[in-house]
Every structure is written in structure tokens, then in C-alpha cells.
Coordinates of C-alpha atoms and ligand atoms in Angstrom, one line a residue:
M1 CA 78.5 336.5 55.7
G2 CA 78.1 335.4 59.2
L3 CA 79.5 332.1 60.5
R4 CA 76.1 330.5 60.4
A5 CA 75.5 331.5 56.9
L6 CA 79.0 330.2 56.0
G7 CA 78.2 327.0 57.8
A8 CA 75.0 326.6 55.9
L9 CA 76.8 327.2 52.7
R10 CA 79.4 324.6 53.6
T11 CA 76.7 322.1 54.3
R12 CA 75.0 322.9 51.1
R13 CA 78.1 322.6 49.0
T14 CA 78.2 318.9 49.7
L15 CA 75.2 318.7 47.5
L16 CA 76.7 320.6 44.7
C17 CA 78.6 319.8 41.7
C18 CA 81.3 321.5 39.8
C19 CA 82.3 321.4 36.2
D20 CA 85.3 319.7 35.0
D21 CA 87.1 320.5 31.9
L22 CA 85.1 318.2 29.8
G23 CA 82.2 320.3 30.8
Q24 CA 80.8 317.5 32.7
S25 CA 79.5 317.6 36.2
R26 CA 81.5 316.1 39.0
L27 CA 79.1 315.1 41.7
L28 CA 79.9 316.0 45.2
G29 CA 76.6 314.8 46.4
A30 CA 73.2 315.0 44.7
P31 CA 73.5 316.1 41.1
R32 CA 72.6 319.8 40.6
C33 CA 74.2 320.7 37.3
L34 CA 72.0 321.8 34.5
R35 CA 72.1 319.4 31.7
G36 CA 74.1 320.6 28.8
P37 CA 73.5 319.6 25.2
S38 CA 74.3 316.0 24.8
A39 CA 77.4 315.4 22.9
G40 CA 79.7 312.6 22.3
G41 CA 83.3 312.3 21.5
Q42 CA 84.9 315.5 20.6
K43 CA 81.9 317.7 21.4
L44 CA 82.2 316.6 25.0
L45 CA 85.6 318.1 25.0
Q46 CA 84.3 321.5 24.0
K47 CA 81.3 322.3 26.1
S48 CA 80.9 323.6 29.6
R49 CA 77.7 323.2 31.5
P50 CA 76.5 325.7 34.0
C51 CA 76.6 324.5 37.5
D52 CA 74.9 325.5 40.7
L53 CA 77.9 326.8 42.4
P54 CA 81.5 327.2 41.6
G55 CA 83.7 324.4 42.6
P56 CA 87.3 323.5 42.1
T57 CA 88.5 322.7 38.7
P58 CA 89.5 319.1 38.6
G59 CA 92.7 318.7 40.4
E60 CA 92.3 322.2 41.6
P61 CA 91.0 321.8 45.1
S62 CA 89.8 324.8 47.0
A63 CA 91.3 326.6 49.9
P64 CA 90.4 325.8 53.4
G65 CA 87.7 328.2 54.5
A66 CA 86.8 329.0 51.0
P67 CA 83.1 328.9 50.8
A68 CA 82.2 327.0 47.7
A69 CA 84.6 324.1 47.7
A70 CA 84.6 320.6 49.0
V71 CA 88.3 319.8 48.8
P72 CA 91.1 321.6 50.5
A73 CA 93.1 323.8 48.0
P74 CA 96.8 323.0 47.3
R75 CA 97.7 325.7 49.6
L76 CA 101.2 326.9 49.5
S77 CA 102.1 327.7 53.0
G78 CA 103.4 331.2 53.6
S79 CA 100.1 332.3 52.2
N80 CA 98.7 335.2 54.1
H81 CA 95.2 334.1 54.4
S82 CA 95.5 332.4 57.7
G83 CA 94.5 335.5 59.7
S84 CA 91.3 335.9 61.6
P85 CA 88.3 335.6 59.3
K86 CA 86.7 338.5 61.2
L87 CA 89.3 341.0 60.3
G88 CA 88.5 343.4 57.5
T89 CA 85.7 343.5 55.0
K90 CA 84.7 341.4 52.1
R91 CA 85.2 343.3 48.9
L92 CA 84.9 342.7 45.3
P93 CA 88.2 341.9 43.7
Q94 CA 90.3 344.7 42.5
A95 CA 92.4 342.3 40.5
L96 CA 91.7 339.1 38.6
I97 CA 93.7 336.4 37.1
V98 CA 91.6 335.8 34.0
G99 CA 93.6 333.2 32.2
V100 CA 94.7 331.2 30.5
K101 CA 93.8 327.8 31.5
K102 CA 96.9 325.6 32.1
G103 CA 99.0 328.7 31.7
G104 CA 100.3 328.6 35.3
T105 CA 97.5 330.6 36.9
R106 CA 97.5 328.5 40.1
A107 CA 101.2 329.2 40.5
V108 CA 100.7 332.9 40.1
L109 CA 97.8 332.9 42.6
E110 CA 99.7 330.9 45.2
F111 CA 102.8 333.0 44.8
I112 CA 101.1 336.3 44.9
R113 CA 99.0 335.5 47.9
V114 CA 102.2 335.2 49.9
H115 CA 102.3 339.0 49.7
P116 CA 100.9 340.6 52.9
D117 CA 99.0 343.1 50.8
V118 CA 97.1 340.5 48.8
R119 CA 94.4 338.2 49.8
A120 CA 93.1 335.7 47.4
L121 CA 90.2 333.4 47.0
G122 CA 91.5 329.8 46.8
T123 CA 88.8 328.5 44.6
E124 CA 87.7 329.5 41.2
P125 CA 84.4 331.2 41.6
H126 CA 83.5 331.2 37.9
F127 CA 81.4 334.2 38.5
F128 CA 81.8 336.0 35.2
D129 CA 81.2 333.0 33.2
R130 CA 79.0 330.5 34.9
N131 CA 77.6 332.2 38.0
Y132 CA 76.9 335.7 36.9
G133 CA 73.2 335.3 37.6
R134 CA 73.9 335.0 41.3
G135 CA 74.8 338.7 41.5
L136 CA 77.6 340.7 42.8
D137 CA 76.6 340.3 46.5
W138 CA 76.9 336.6 46.1
Y139 CA 80.3 337.1 44.5
R140 CA 81.4 339.4 47.2
S141 CA 80.4 337.0 49.8
L142 CA 82.9 334.5 48.5
M143 CA 85.8 336.8 49.0
P144 CA 88.2 336.7 51.8
R145 CA 88.1 339.7 54.2
T146 CA 90.6 342.3 53.5
L147 CA 92.0 345.4 55.2
E148 CA 91.8 348.7 53.4
S149 CA 95.4 348.4 52.3
Q150 CA 94.9 344.9 50.9
I151 CA 94.0 343.8 47.4
T152 CA 91.4 341.1 46.9
L153 CA 92.2 338.7 44.1
E154 CA 90.6 335.7 42.5
K155 CA 91.5 333.6 39.6
T156 CA 89.3 331.8 37.1
P157 CA 91.2 331.0 33.9
S158 CA 88.1 330.5 31.8
Y159 CA 87.2 334.2 31.9
F160 CA 89.8 334.8 29.3
V161 CA 87.8 332.9 26.7
T162 CA 84.4 334.0 27.9
Q163 CA 82.9 336.5 25.5
E164 CA 80.8 338.3 28.1
A165 CA 83.5 338.4 30.8
P166 CA 85.2 341.6 29.8
R167 CA 82.0 343.6 29.7
R168 CA 80.8 342.1 33.0
I169 CA 84.1 342.8 34.7
F170 CA 84.1 346.3 33.3
N171 CA 80.6 346.8 34.7
M172 CA 81.8 345.7 38.1
S173 CA 84.7 348.1 38.0
R174 CA 86.5 349.6 35.1
D175 CA 89.6 349.8 37.2
T176 CA 89.9 346.1 37.6
K177 CA 93.5 344.9 37.0
L178 CA 93.7 341.9 34.8
I179 CA 96.4 339.3 34.8
V180 CA 96.8 336.8 32.0
V181 CA 99.3 334.0 32.2
V182 CA 100.3 332.9 28.7
R183 CA 102.1 329.8 27.7
N184 CA 103.2 328.2 24.5
P185 CA 99.8 327.4 23.0
V186 CA 100.9 324.0 21.8
T187 CA 102.2 323.0 25.2
R188 CA 99.2 324.5 26.8
A189 CA 96.9 322.4 24.5
I190 CA 98.8 319.3 25.4
S191 CA 98.6 320.1 29.1
D192 CA 94.9 320.8 28.8
Y193 CA 94.4 317.5 27.0
T194 CA 96.5 315.6 29.5
Q195 CA 94.3 316.9 32.3
T196 CA 91.1 315.9 30.4
L197 CA 92.5 312.5 29.7
S198 CA 93.3 312.0 33.4
K199 CA 89.5 312.3 34.0
K200 CA 88.3 310.6 30.8
P201 CA 90.7 308.0 29.6
D202 CA 88.4 307.1 26.7
I203 CA 88.5 310.3 24.8
P204 CA 90.0 310.4 21.3
T205 CA 93.6 311.0 20.8
F206 CA 95.1 314.5 20.8
E207 CA 96.1 314.0 17.3
G208 CA 92.6 313.1 16.3
L209 CA 91.0 316.0 18.1
S210 CA 93.4 318.6 16.8
F211 CA 92.5 318.3 13.2
R212 CA 89.4 318.5 11.1
N213 CA 91.5 317.0 8.3
R214 CA 94.9 315.9 9.4
T215 CA 96.1 315.0 5.9
L216 CA 95.3 318.5 4.7
G217 CA 96.5 319.9 8.0
V218 CA 93.2 321.6 8.8
V219 CA 93.3 322.3 12.5
D220 CA 90.0 322.0 14.4
V221 CA 89.7 325.4 16.0
S222 CA 86.4 324.5 17.5
W223 CA 88.2 322.3 20.0
N224 CA 88.7 324.3 23.2
A225 CA 92.1 323.0 23.7
I226 CA 93.1 324.5 20.4
R227 CA 91.0 327.6 20.6
I228 CA 92.1 328.8 23.9
G229 CA 95.7 329.1 22.6
M230 CA 94.6 331.6 19.9
Y231 CA 95.3 334.3 22.4
V232 CA 95.0 337.3 20.2
L233 CA 91.5 336.5 19.2
H234 CA 90.3 336.5 22.8
L235 CA 92.4 339.5 23.7
E236 CA 90.5 341.6 21.2
S237 CA 87.3 341.2 23.3
W238 CA 89.2 342.5 26.4
L239 CA 90.7 345.4 24.6
R240 CA 87.2 346.7 23.8
Y241 CA 86.8 347.4 27.5
F242 CA 90.2 347.7 29.0
P243 CA 93.3 349.5 27.9
L244 CA 96.3 347.3 27.4
A245 CA 98.1 349.0 30.3
Q246 CA 95.4 347.5 32.6
I247 CA 96.3 343.9 31.5
H248 CA 99.4 342.3 32.7
F249 CA 100.8 339.3 30.8
V250 CA 102.8 336.7 32.7
S251 CA 104.9 334.3 30.8
G252 CA 104.1 330.8 31.9
E253 CA 107.5 329.7 30.8
R254 CA 109.4 332.4 32.7
L255 CA 107.2 331.7 35.7
I256 CA 109.0 328.4 35.9
T257 CA 112.5 329.5 35.0
D258 CA 112.4 332.8 36.8
P259 CA 109.5 332.9 39.2
A260 CA 110.8 335.8 41.2
G261 CA 111.3 337.9 38.1
E262 CA 107.8 337.2 36.9
M263 CA 106.3 337.9 40.3
G264 CA 108.3 341.1 40.6
R265 CA 106.5 342.3 37.5
V266 CA 103.2 341.2 38.9
Q267 CA 103.8 343.1 42.1
D268 CA 104.7 346.2 40.2
F269 CA 101.6 345.9 38.1
L270 CA 99.5 345.5 41.2
G271 CA 101.2 348.6 42.7
I272 CA 102.4 346.8 45.7
K273 CA 105.9 346.6 47.1
R274 CA 108.3 343.9 45.8
F275 CA 107.9 341.6 48.8
I276 CA 108.1 338.3 46.9
T277 CA 111.7 337.9 45.7
D278 CA 114.2 335.2 44.9
K279 CA 114.3 334.4 48.6
H280 CA 110.9 332.9 48.4
F281 CA 111.7 330.3 45.9
Y282 CA 113.7 327.2 45.4
F283 CA 113.8 324.8 42.6
N284 CA 112.3 321.5 43.7
K285 CA 114.0 318.8 41.6
T286 CA 111.5 316.1 42.4
K287 CA 108.7 318.3 41.4
G288 CA 110.6 319.8 38.6
F289 CA 109.2 323.2 39.4
P290 CA 109.9 326.2 41.6
C291 CA 108.3 326.0 45.0
L292 CA 108.0 328.4 47.8
K293 CA 110.5 328.2 50.6
K294 CA 109.7 327.7 54.2
T295 CA 109.0 330.9 56.0
E296 CA 108.6 331.7 59.6
S297 CA 104.8 331.8 59.2
S298 CA 104.6 328.6 57.3
L299 CA 106.2 325.2 57.7
L300 CA 104.1 323.3 55.2
P301 CA 105.2 322.0 51.9
R302 CA 104.9 324.6 49.3
C303 CA 104.9 323.0 46.0
L304 CA 101.8 322.9 43.9
G305 CA 99.8 319.7 43.9
K306 CA 100.0 316.7 41.7
S307 CA 97.6 318.2 39.1
K308 CA 100.2 320.8 38.4
G309 CA 103.2 319.5 36.4
R310 CA 101.6 316.3 35.1
T311 CA 103.6 314.2 32.8
H312 CA 102.2 315.1 29.4
V313 CA 100.9 312.7 27.0
Q314 CA 103.3 312.0 24.2
I315 CA 102.1 313.6 21.0
D316 CA 103.3 312.8 17.5
P317 CA 106.1 315.3 16.8
E318 CA 104.7 315.9 13.4
V319 CA 101.5 317.1 14.9
I320 CA 103.4 319.4 17.3
D321 CA 105.1 320.9 14.4
Q322 CA 101.9 321.4 12.5
L323 CA 100.3 323.1 15.5
R324 CA 103.3 325.3 15.9
E325 CA 102.9 326.4 12.4
F326 CA 99.2 326.9 12.9
Y327 CA 99.8 329.1 16.0
R328 CA 102.6 331.1 14.5
P329 CA 100.5 333.9 12.9
Y330 CA 98.3 334.1 16.0
N331 CA 101.4 334.4 18.2
I332 CA 103.0 337.0 16.1
K333 CA 99.8 339.1 16.1
F334 CA 99.6 338.6 19.8
Y335 CA 103.2 339.8 20.3
E336 CA 102.4 342.8 18.2
T337 CA 99.3 343.6 20.1
V338 CA 100.7 343.4 23.5
G339 CA 104.1 344.7 22.5
Q340 CA 106.0 341.9 24.1
D341 CA 107.6 338.9 22.6
F342 CA 106.8 335.8 24.7
R343 CA 108.6 333.5 22.3
L344 CA 105.6 331.4 22.1
L345 CA 106.8 330.1 18.8
N346 CA 109.2 327.9 20.6
A347 CA 110.5 326.4 17.5
L348 CA 113.9 327.8 17.2
P349 CA 116.7 328.4 19.5
T350 CA 117.4 331.9 20.2
R351 CA 120.4 332.1 22.3
V352 CA 123.8 330.7 22.5
C353 CA 125.6 331.1 25.7
L354 CA 129.2 330.7 26.5
F355 CA 130.3 329.9 29.9
N356 CA 133.6 329.8 31.6
Y357 CA 135.7 329.5 28.6
R358 CA 138.9 331.3 29.2
H359 CA 140.8 330.9 26.0
L360 CA 138.3 331.6 23.4
Q361 CA 138.4 334.8 21.6
T362 CA 135.9 334.4 18.9
M363 CA 133.9 331.4 17.9
E364 CA 132.2 331.0 14.7
L365 CA 129.1 328.9 14.9
R366 CA 127.8 327.8 11.6
L367 CA 124.4 326.3 11.3
V368 CA 124.8 323.6 8.7
N369 CA 121.3 322.3 8.8
F370 CA 117.9 323.2 9.7
R371 CA 115.1 321.2 8.4
V372 CA 112.1 319.3 9.4
L373 CA 112.6 315.6 9.4
H374 CA 109.5 313.5 9.3
G375 CA 110.4 310.1 10.3
A376 CA 113.0 309.6 7.7
D377 CA 116.5 308.8 8.6
H378 CA 118.7 311.4 7.3
T379 CA 122.1 310.7 5.9
A380 CA 125.3 312.6 5.7
K381 CA 124.3 313.7 2.2
D382 CA 121.1 315.2 3.4
I383 CA 123.0 317.3 5.9
Q384 CA 125.6 318.4 3.5
E385 CA 123.0 319.6 1.2
M386 CA 121.4 321.8 3.8
P387 CA 122.4 325.4 3.4
S388 CA 124.5 327.2 6.0
T389 CA 122.5 329.9 7.5
K390 CA 124.1 331.9 10.2
H391 CA 127.5 332.9 11.5
I392 CA 127.8 334.3 14.9
N393 CA 130.7 335.6 16.9
I394 CA 131.0 335.3 20.5
V395 CA 133.5 337.5 22.1
D396 CA 135.3 336.3 25.1
T397 CA 134.8 338.8 27.9
S398 CA 136.3 336.6 30.6
E399 CA 139.4 338.8 30.9
A400 CA 137.4 341.8 31.8
L401 CA 135.2 340.0 34.2
R402 CA 137.8 337.8 35.9
S403 CA 138.7 340.4 38.6
E404 CA 135.1 340.6 39.8
E405 CA 134.1 338.7 42.8
P406 CA 131.8 335.8 42.2
H407 CA 128.3 336.4 43.3
Q408 CA 127.2 333.8 45.9
T409 CA 124.2 331.9 45.1
P410 CA 122.7 329.8 47.8
E411 CA 121.0 327.2 45.5
R412 CA 123.1 324.7 43.7
S413 CA 120.6 323.9 41.1
W414 CA 120.1 326.1 38.2
N415 CA 118.2 325.7 35.1
W416 CA 117.5 327.2 31.9
S417 CA 115.0 326.9 29.2
L418 CA 115.5 325.1 26.1
S419 CA 113.8 325.1 22.8
S420 CA 113.4 321.9 21.0
S421 CA 115.5 320.0 18.7
V422 CA 118.9 321.3 18.9
V423 CA 122.0 319.3 18.4
I424 CA 125.3 321.0 18.4
T425 CA 128.5 319.4 17.6
T426 CA 132.0 320.7 17.8
E427 CA 132.6 318.7 14.8
A428 CA 133.9 320.8 12.0
P429 CA 132.2 320.8 8.6
E430 CA 132.5 317.2 8.2
S431 CA 129.3 316.5 9.9
Q432 CA 129.0 313.2 8.1
S433 CA 129.8 311.2 11.1
L434 CA 127.1 312.9 13.1
G435 CA 124.6 312.6 10.3
G436 CA 125.7 309.1 9.8
S437 CA 125.5 308.2 13.4
P438 CA 122.9 305.5 13.8
K439 CA 121.9 307.2 17.1
V440 CA 121.2 310.4 15.4
T441 CA 119.1 308.7 12.8
Q442 CA 117.0 307.3 15.6
R443 CA 115.6 310.7 15.8
S444 CA 112.6 311.3 13.7
G445 CA 109.9 313.8 13.2
R446 CA 111.5 316.7 14.9
K447 CA 113.1 319.8 13.7
L448 CA 116.7 319.1 13.8
L449 CA 119.3 321.8 14.0
L450 CA 122.8 320.9 13.5
A451 CA 125.4 323.4 14.3
S452 CA 129.0 323.2 13.9
V453 CA 131.6 325.1 15.6
I454 CA 133.9 325.4 12.6
S455 CA 136.6 327.6 13.9
A456 CA 137.8 329.0 17.1
Q457 CA 140.7 331.4 17.4
R458 CA 142.5 331.2 20.5
K459 CA 144.5 333.8 22.3
A460 CA 148.2 334.0 21.9
G461 CA 149.9 330.9 23.2
Q462 CA 146.8 328.9 22.9
P463 CA 146.5 326.1 20.4
S464 CA 144.7 327.0 17.3
R465 CA 143.4 325.1 14.3
D466 CA 144.2 328.1 12.2
N467 CA 147.7 328.3 13.5
P468 CA 149.1 324.8 13.5
S469 CA 152.5 326.0 14.6
S470 CA 151.1 326.9 18.0
K471 CA 150.8 324.6 20.9
G472 CA 147.9 322.8 19.4
E473 CA 149.8 321.7 16.3
G474 CA 148.4 318.7 14.6
R475 CA 145.4 318.5 16.8
Q476 CA 142.1 318.1 15.2
M477 CA 138.8 318.7 16.8
K478 CA 137.8 315.4 18.0
S479 CA 134.9 313.8 16.4
P480 CA 132.0 313.9 18.6
D481 CA 130.7 311.1 20.5
L482 CA 127.0 311.2 20.6
L483 CA 126.4 309.9 24.0
N484 CA 122.9 309.1 24.6
I485 CA 119.6 309.7 23.0
Y486 CA 116.4 309.2 24.7
N487 CA 113.6 310.0 22.5
N488 CA 113.9 313.6 21.9
V489 CA 116.5 314.3 24.4
I490 CA 120.0 314.4 23.1
I491 CA 122.9 315.2 25.3
Y492 CA 126.1 315.5 23.7
Q493 CA 129.4 316.1 25.3
T494 CA 132.8 316.3 23.9
S495 CA 136.1 318.0 24.4
Y496 CA 136.8 321.0 22.5
Q497 CA 140.1 319.6 21.3
A498 CA 141.7 316.2 21.5
V499 CA 140.2 315.0 24.7
S500 CA 143.4 313.9 26.4
E501 CA 145.0 317.3 25.7
A502 CA 142.3 319.6 26.8
P503 CA 140.5 318.0 29.7
R504 CA 139.1 321.2 30.9
A505 CA 137.6 322.1 27.7
R506 CA 134.2 320.7 27.5
L507 CA 131.3 321.3 25.4
L508 CA 128.0 320.3 26.7
C509 CA 124.9 320.6 24.7
V510 CA 121.5 319.7 25.9
Q511 CA 118.5 319.3 23.8
S512 CA 115.3 318.6 25.3
S513 CA 111.7 318.4 24.3
L514 CA 108.6 317.3 25.8
K515 CA 108.4 313.6 25.6
E516 CA 107.2 310.5 27.2
R517 CA 110.2 309.8 29.4
H518 CA 108.9 312.4 31.8
P519 CA 107.8 310.6 34.8
A520 CA 106.7 313.3 37.2
F521 CA 107.9 315.7 34.7
Q522 CA 111.4 314.8 35.1
I523 CA 113.8 312.5 33.4
T524 CA 117.2 311.7 34.3
V525 CA 119.5 311.1 31.5
Q526 CA 122.7 309.2 31.8
L527 CA 125.5 311.2 30.3
K528 CA 128.5 309.2 29.4
K529 CA 131.5 311.1 30.3
K530 CA 135.0 310.6 29.4
I531 CA 137.4 310.6 32.3
I532 CA 140.9 311.3 31.5
Q533 CA 143.6 310.0 33.7
K534 CA 146.4 312.0 32.5
S535 CA 149.1 310.2 34.4
L536 CA 148.1 306.9 32.8
G537 CA 147.2 308.3 29.5
T538 CA 144.0 306.4 29.5
V539 CA 140.4 307.4 28.9
N540 CA 137.7 305.8 31.0
E541 CA 134.1 306.3 30.6
Q542 CA 131.8 307.1 33.3
Y543 CA 128.2 308.0 33.5
Q544 CA 126.9 311.1 35.0
S545 CA 123.3 312.1 35.4
I546 CA 121.7 315.1 34.2
S547 CA 118.1 315.9 34.9
V548 CA 115.9 317.3 32.3
Y549 CA 112.7 318.8 33.3
S550 CA 109.8 319.1 31.0
D551 CA 110.5 320.6 27.6
M552 CA 111.6 323.8 29.0
T553 CA 114.1 323.4 31.7
C554 CA 117.2 321.5 32.3
S555 CA 119.4 321.4 35.3
F556 CA 122.5 319.7 36.4
S557 CA 121.8 317.1 39.0
D558 CA 123.6 317.0 42.2
S559 CA 125.3 313.9 41.1
Y560 CA 127.9 316.1 39.6
R561 CA 128.9 317.0 43.0
N562 CA 129.2 313.4 44.1
S563 CA 131.0 312.3 41.1
S564 CA 134.4 310.7 41.3
V565 CA 135.7 312.8 38.5
E566 CA 138.8 314.8 38.8
T567 CA 137.8 318.3 39.5
E568 CA 139.9 319.7 36.8
D569 CA 138.4 317.4 34.2
F570 CA 135.1 318.0 35.6
S571 CA 134.9 321.7 35.3
P572 CA 132.9 322.5 32.2
E573 CA 134.7 325.1 30.4
I574 CA 132.2 325.8 27.8
I575 CA 128.6 325.2 27.7
F576 CA 126.3 326.1 25.0
V577 CA 122.7 326.4 25.7
M578 CA 120.5 327.0 22.9
G579 CA 117.1 328.0 24.0
L580 CA 114.5 330.5 24.7
E581 CA 115.2 331.6 28.1
F582 CA 117.8 331.3 30.8
N583 CA 118.0 332.5 34.2
F584 CA 121.6 332.0 35.2
N585 CA 123.0 334.5 37.5
Q586 CA 126.4 335.6 36.4
W587 CA 128.0 333.1 38.5
Q588 CA 126.9 329.7 39.5
H589 CA 128.6 327.4 41.8
Y590 CA 128.5 323.8 42.7
A591 CA 130.6 322.0 45.2
H592 CA 132.7 319.2 44.1
Q593 CA 134.3 316.6 46.3
D594 CA 137.9 316.2 45.3
E595 CA 138.6 312.5 45.1
T596 CA 142.2 312.5 46.2
T597 CA 142.0 315.1 48.9
G598 CA 138.4 314.6 49.9
E599 CA 138.1 318.3 50.0
A600 CA 135.0 320.0 48.8
Q601 CA 135.9 322.3 46.0
R602 CA 133.8 324.9 44.5
V603 CA 133.5 325.1 40.9
S604 CA 132.2 328.2 39.3
L605 CA 130.5 328.6 36.1
R606 CA 130.4 332.0 34.7
M607 CA 128.2 333.2 31.9
L608 CA 130.4 335.1 29.6
Q609 CA 128.4 336.0 26.7
C610 CA 125.2 335.2 25.1
A611 CA 124.5 335.8 21.5
Q612 CA 121.2 335.9 19.8
L613 CA 120.8 333.3 17.2
T614 CA 118.1 333.1 14.7
T615 CA 117.4 331.0 11.7
D616 CA 115.0 331.8 9.0
Ligands
PPS701 N1 105.7 326.4 40.3 C1 104.9 325.6 39.6 N2 104.5 324.4 40.1 C2 103.7 323.6 39.3 N3 103.2 323.9 38.1 C3 103.6 325.1 37.6 C4 104.4 326.0 38.3 N4 104.6 327.1 37.6 C5 103.9 326.9 36.5 N5 103.3 325.7 36.5 C6 102.5 325.2 35.4 O1 101.1 325.5 35.7 C7 100.4 324.6 34.8 C8 99.0 324.5 35.3 O2 98.4 325.8 35.0 P1 97.2 326.4 35.7 O3 97.4 326.5 37.2 O4 96.8 327.6 35.0 O5 96.1 325.2 35.4 S1 94.5 325.4 35.6 O6 94.0 326.1 34.4 O7 94.2 326.2 36.8 O8 94.0 324.0 35.7 C9 101.1 323.3 34.9 O9 100.9 322.7 33.7 P2 101.3 321.1 33.4 O10 102.8 321.1 33.6 O11 100.9 320.9 32.1 O12 100.6 320.3 34.4 C10 102.6 323.7 35.1 O13 103.4 323.5 34.0

């Protein structure tokens, strides 16, 4: 397209509309959308109307220079599309990000377009769903110019759920590479709803829309927000035209916890060199998401825009549980079909990780309770009646690893994913005090997992509960202090042994789930921390902050570094993280200002062992 034509198109687009997720037109000038079937309430939430030209999805502005958009795209700098528009040829895309809506498609697009061998359209052209009648020439005309060696890419998440899209794409080119970003379907639905609500505050509640009959638990699969998450059903249409090998699935969750890893696989899939690596990302704590680092070619901010990473609407936990159950069979079928387990079930913790613990040989972790609590306070009796389910052993590998040099990591923040509703206590079988804790009973309506570390054998010379004649004679595991509970976030910290005797032994458990205290997708939780002043034999309390991001990630805040806590006391010896994912490097460091000397000290955390943990 010549510049004149482009200019004409630009002028014209001010008269165009684009469809939002409610299927309603958003006017950018005179209305040009075709009228869709009239619908009220829920129906509005399901239908899309065909529009004259593609426009940005709400909150999804288009890229500068992109032909059919009125608003600049949330361009992440470092993108490679700033070259001369006259270089190269406009080609039909060889690769498409076809879904899923709210899966993380924008992040994948913005990350991959950093690659010099990829050029991407910033807007969503909606060619294979809404604009197919315009023909391939029109579609091609939208594309950025590429050199022979470059891949042209566009993303339109609604393709994944468009019946005709696979056939149409196949007809364009049977070699088209397809990328699908999948995300826990419940979270995805909430994200979808949250977006819709931001445009239409008067829509019915998520809970109301999700069910045909809530009492009977009949989910309304005709609601798009629910239907999109039934991934396997949509996938079937694609597999009629494309072999599985031609479809690459990105985990929306891992895209947040390990963007470089996910993008590495995307690059492999596209057959381009691994140009985008760890070096391109940093974790932006304010945003609560990974963002692209500054590069020589780009000095602009590189986090995604405000419409990505919205604070989700708080949903009744019981509804979330019901929807998880609803999606479970679809997820399982989906895993089976694609041959990958994306852990979309997101209901159970899967890993227990042990960090830095030097003395522990084996640890038996006994799950003493796993049940769904619906609003009822649970008592010690309830908990005791729950069956024990699993024992695991974690073998201390620290001795073998100690000689290795720590691996330097430039970033101080680290994060890991968490599943929901995990409470761990070091408290031995007498979990009554935890169960009886009024704070715990504030929790309601979530799956609650209580796990007890019931025994820990220590190496020779170390105190042991099982060997009272050792140094640890007479010591009991200290009853836990449940420190703070904010909605569904529980942070629990205690010493492994009597706190005054084992200041370095620390158990930190974090449980997080998606809840209302997520302004800008981040909450900061005050963690009450016991400070031991050994010389005085006193125990003070101090508050530390820990930031919990969304329902999936958690990271230490830098306040750790600035704390006035004794270094020794401050070094966590043992951390359990129960969750779906983690992306710790083997060593993690943070600096700590020693109060007495004022010197910065580096504290290392080493992941020693992770064990798989499942409950039935
Ligand atoms: N790096 C980074 N920055 C910001 N947001 C990120 C990132 N990686 C993934 N995500 C998640 O992407 C979710 C939006 O998904 P999409 O881009 O597919 O949405 S859309 O369908 O194009 O509207 C968005 O969903 P919400 O958090 O619900 O807003 C994010 O969770």
C-alpha cells in the first residue's frame, strides 16, 4: 500500500468502529458497525457484531503505523518494527497467535516482536473471524513489511474460538504456525469478566452469569467467558486441519513466572534463533509482571499497558471451586490431547521446595487435612477427623552442593507461583491450636490444606525431637503463630524449633489466591516477624513486608534488604513453597544491611530439593 493509500485509510479509520468484548461497537467517529441481534443482560455478553474494520480490542490499542487503529498500541520498546516502512514486502503471516483471549497473547506478541527476525502487526485484524469477506489482499495490506528472512506475525485471540478460522487459515496456508496461549480457565474467565465490567459496569455478577442454575451447579456454557476456557473443544476444530506439531501452546502462567523460558520455546517453535532470553526481562514489582528491559534500541517503558494485569473482581470462592470442578475434565482431556500438563487445575499444590536448610536430613510432611470449607468455621475436631493423606521425604542435598559456587543473579526479586489455599504449619500433629485459631477460622470457602511437619531428623550433633538426649533436648517445636491473614492470603512464619534457640531456622509459608486486596495486582502483606536478641534473651516483634502478586506469584519485597533485623536471624533457612510453578535459579541472593556494621551482606538462598506433592 502506498503512503497515500495508507493516509486515506488512516483518515477513514476515524469513522470506523471496533468491537469490544461485549460485542458492542465502540464508536470512533460515525457508527459503521452492523447491528447485531438485540440482546440484553447476559446475551450481550456473548455476542460479537461484525464491524467494518478491525480495531483494537478494548484496552488493546494499536501500534503506531498500524493501519486500522485509532489509538497507539502499548508498544514495548525494543520492538523491531521501527525500521523504514519501505523496506521489505508485505506478506501474509506465516505465524498467528490465535488465542486465547486474556491468556497473555499481548505479552507473547510484544515479547516476540523484539526478535529481529519477527515483525508483527500491533493491532488485532480479526481477519479470520470478522473481516474475512475483505479478502486476502486486504489482509496482506495490513501487515508490516518484512525482509525474506523475517516472519510476519499477527495476533487475534478470538480466532481460537471461531469455528471457521482453522479452515480459513488452512486455506491461506497449510504451513501457518499457530500459537495458543492458555491460562487457567477460571482465572481467564474472571479476567475476561473484569475487562467487560470495566466497560459495562452494569452487567450482572460473574456468579450470576456463570450458572444456569447455581444451586444445582449447572454452569452456563453459552456464556463466552466460560466457553472460551473449554479449550479442548475448540482445539478439536483446529486439529481437523493442522497437526498438533504445528500448534504451540504457551502457558499463560509460566509466561509470567518464566517469560524467557516460555519465549525460548516460542522461538524454537518458530524456527528462529533464541535471541530473546533472560536478559530481556525484569520483574516489575509495581506492575506485578515481567517487563522488557531497556535495550540500546529502545529507551521507552516496556511494561504492558493498564488493561493488562487489571485487579480482578472478587469472586465468591465457592463459585471458583465449582468452576474448577467444572473445568477439570476439560483440562484433563486438553492435557491428554496436547501431551502437556499445564496444571490448569490449579487446585492443589504440587511442589514442596526446601531452601537453604543445612541440617535437615529428611523431613516428613504429613497432610492432615484437605477439605473444602464453605463458609463454616472449622474446629480442631474437624481437622483431626480429616485423614492423613501423604508422606513425603525431602533429602537434604546441601552437603553435596555446598562446594559449588553460587550463581550470580542480577535481579534481586524472585518469584514463584503458588496454588491456592495452602497453609503449612510446623506444628506437630496437635494441629488444634491452628484449627482453633480465630484467625484461621476467618478463612472461609476455600480449599484449605493443612500440612504438618511432624518429624525432622537431624544430622549427628543436631538437636532432634526423636533424640531428646541430643543438643535439642527438651525442646518442642514451637506452636505456630499465625501472623496475618488478609482474605485468602495467609503468611505464616515460625521457627523450626524454639525460636530463641534456633534463630536461623525459619519456616516461611505463603499462601495466596486471587482476591480483592490486589490493587494494581499487587498486595503487600505485613509479615510479623520475631526478632531475637540473643544477648538480652528477648523476643521483639517487627513487621516485614512481603508482596504477593496476583494469585500466581509471590516475591520478597526489597524491604527485607532494608530491614533492621540481624542478618543471622534474618536468613531464612527453610522455605516451603507449595505451588504449581517456580522459577528459582539454584541460588538467589539479596543484599542485607548489617545493622551493627552497616555493611551490606549478601544472603543466599539455595534451592535444595523440591518434591512432588499430590493429594487425591
Ligand atoms: N508481562 C505481562 N504484563 C502484563 N500482563 C501479562 C503479562 N504476561 C501475561 N499477562 C497477562 O495477560 C493477560 C491479558 O491477556 P491478553 O493479552 O491475551 O488479553 S487480550 O485477550 O488481548 O485482551 C493479563 O490478564 P489480567 O491479569 O487478567 O489483566 C495478564 O495477566
